[in-house]
Amino acid sequence: MNLLKKLSIMILLGLTTIGMMACSDNKAENTGEKVDEMMQDAGNAVEDACEDVKEGLKAEDPDC
């Protein structure tokens, strides 16, 4: 009985660990993609604002 109890606990812990690893990889990947997208959007917004300012100042080089 003691061996069966230990084996059951080991199997349960193993399945729980595998389940947690599978879930965390997907969540981490999705979070990373969202962060990348937000950083890209922020960079584009800064560049657009810079170009608008240069246009308003009638700068020779409108690119930032």
PDB file of C-alpha atoms in Angstrom:
ATOM      1  CA  MET A   1       0.000   0.000   0.000  1.00  0.00           C
ATOM      2  CA  ASN A   2       2.814   2.393   0.833  1.00  0.00           C
ATOM      3  CA  LEU A   3       4.441   1.795  -2.580  1.00  0.00           C
ATOM      4  CA  LEU A   4       1.139   2.365  -4.388  1.00  0.00           C
ATOM      5  CA  LYS A   5       0.616   5.630  -2.507  1.00  0.00           C
ATOM      6  CA  LYS A   6       4.109   6.888  -3.395  1.00  0.00           C
ATOM      7  CA  LEU A   7       3.685   5.867  -7.024  1.00  0.00           C
ATOM      8  CA  SER A   8       0.322   7.651  -7.238  1.00  0.00           C
ATOM      9  CA  ILE A   9       1.791  10.832  -5.767  1.00  0.00           C
ATOM     10  CA  MET A  10       4.748  10.720  -8.193  1.00  0.00           C
ATOM     11  CA  ILE A  11       2.452  10.261 -11.192  1.00  0.00           C
ATOM     12  CA  LEU A  12       0.182  13.076 -10.039  1.00  0.00           C
ATOM     13  CA  LEU A  13       3.132  15.433  -9.530  1.00  0.00           C
ATOM     14  CA  GLY A  14       4.563  14.484 -12.912  1.00  0.00           C
ATOM     15  CA  LEU A  15       1.307  15.151 -14.731  1.00  0.00           C
ATOM     16  CA  THR A  16       0.835  18.433 -12.890  1.00  0.00           C
ATOM     17  CA  THR A  17       4.354  19.552 -13.780  1.00  0.00           C
ATOM     18  CA  ILE A  18       3.895  18.670 -17.449  1.00  0.00           C
ATOM     19  CA  GLY A  19       0.562  20.495 -17.518  1.00  0.00           C
ATOM     20  CA  MET A  20       2.043  23.611 -15.964  1.00  0.00           C
ATOM     21  CA  MET A  21       4.975  23.630 -18.371  1.00  0.00           C
ATOM     22  CA  ALA A  22       2.684  23.299 -21.380  1.00  0.00           C
ATOM     23  CA  CYS A  23       0.485  26.170 -20.229  1.00  0.00           C
ATOM     24  CA  SER A  24       3.301  28.487 -19.239  1.00  0.00           C
ATOM     25  CA  ASP A  25       5.109  28.186 -22.589  1.00  0.00           C
ATOM     26  CA  ASN A  26       2.069  29.310 -24.519  1.00  0.00           C
ATOM     27  CA  LYS A  27       1.295  32.174 -22.149  1.00  0.00           C
ATOM     28  CA  ALA A  28       4.906  33.356 -22.162  1.00  0.00           C
ATOM     29  CA  GLU A  29       5.021  33.268 -25.949  1.00  0.00           C
ATOM     30  CA  ASN A  30       1.772  35.210 -26.264  1.00  0.00           C
ATOM     31  CA  THR A  31       2.954  37.763 -23.721  1.00  0.00           C
ATOM     32  CA  GLY A  32       6.238  38.182 -25.574  1.00  0.00           C
ATOM     33  CA  GLU A  33       4.424  38.734 -28.857  1.00  0.00           C
ATOM     34  CA  LYS A  34       2.175  41.354 -27.256  1.00  0.00           C
ATOM     35  CA  VAL A  35       5.183  43.159 -25.771  1.00  0.00           C
ATOM     36  CA  ASP A  36       6.937  43.115 -29.159  1.00  0.00           C
ATOM     37  CA  GLU A  37       3.835  44.511 -30.842  1.00  0.00           C
ATOM     38  CA  MET A  38       3.473  47.251 -28.229  1.00  0.00           C
ATOM     39  CA  MET A  39       7.134  48.236 -28.586  1.00  0.00           C
ATOM     40  CA  GLN A  40       6.800  48.370 -32.380  1.00  0.00           C
ATOM     41  CA  ASP A  41       3.665  50.526 -32.097  1.00  0.00           C
ATOM     42  CA  ALA A  42       5.377  52.870 -29.643  1.00  0.00           C
ATOM     43  CA  GLY A  43       8.391  53.220 -31.955  1.00  0.00           C
ATOM     44  CA  ASN A  44       6.138  53.986 -34.897  1.00  0.00           C
ATOM     45  CA  ALA A  45       4.234  56.596 -32.873  1.00  0.00           C
ATOM     46  CA  VAL A  46       7.478  58.332 -31.870  1.00  0.00           C
ATOM     47  CA  GLU A  47       8.701  58.325 -35.460  1.00  0.00           C
ATOM     48  CA  ASP A  48       5.380  59.705 -36.714  1.00  0.00           C
ATOM     49  CA  ALA A  49       5.449  62.472 -34.096  1.00  0.00           C
ATOM     50  CA  CYS A  50       9.028  63.353 -35.035  1.00  0.00           C
ATOM     51  CA  GLU A  51       8.115  63.557 -38.719  1.00  0.00           C
ATOM     52  CA  ASP A  52       5.104  65.774 -37.905  1.00  0.00           C
ATOM     53  CA  VAL A  53       7.303  68.150 -35.918  1.00  0.00           C
ATOM     54  CA  LYS A  54       9.864  68.317 -38.719  1.00  0.00           C
ATOM     55  CA  GLU A  55       7.083  68.983 -41.225  1.00  0.00           C
ATOM     56  CA  GLY A  56       5.776  71.804 -39.040  1.00  0.00           C
ATOM     57  CA  LEU A  57       9.250  73.307 -38.835  1.00  0.00           C
ATOM     58  CA  LYS A  58       9.740  72.829 -42.584  1.00  0.00           C
ATOM     59  CA  ALA A  59      12.996  70.963 -42.027  1.00  0.00           C
ATOM     60  CA  GLU A  60      15.041  69.988 -45.091  1.00  0.00           C
ATOM     61  CA  ASP A  61      15.182  66.316 -44.058  1.00  0.00           C
ATOM     62  CA  PRO A  62      11.690  65.145 -43.003  1.00  0.00           C
ATOM     63  CA  ASP A  63      12.891  61.658 -41.978  1.00  0.00           C
ATOM     64  CA  CYS A  64      13.705  60.881 -38.376  1.00  0.00           C
TER      65      CYS A  64
END
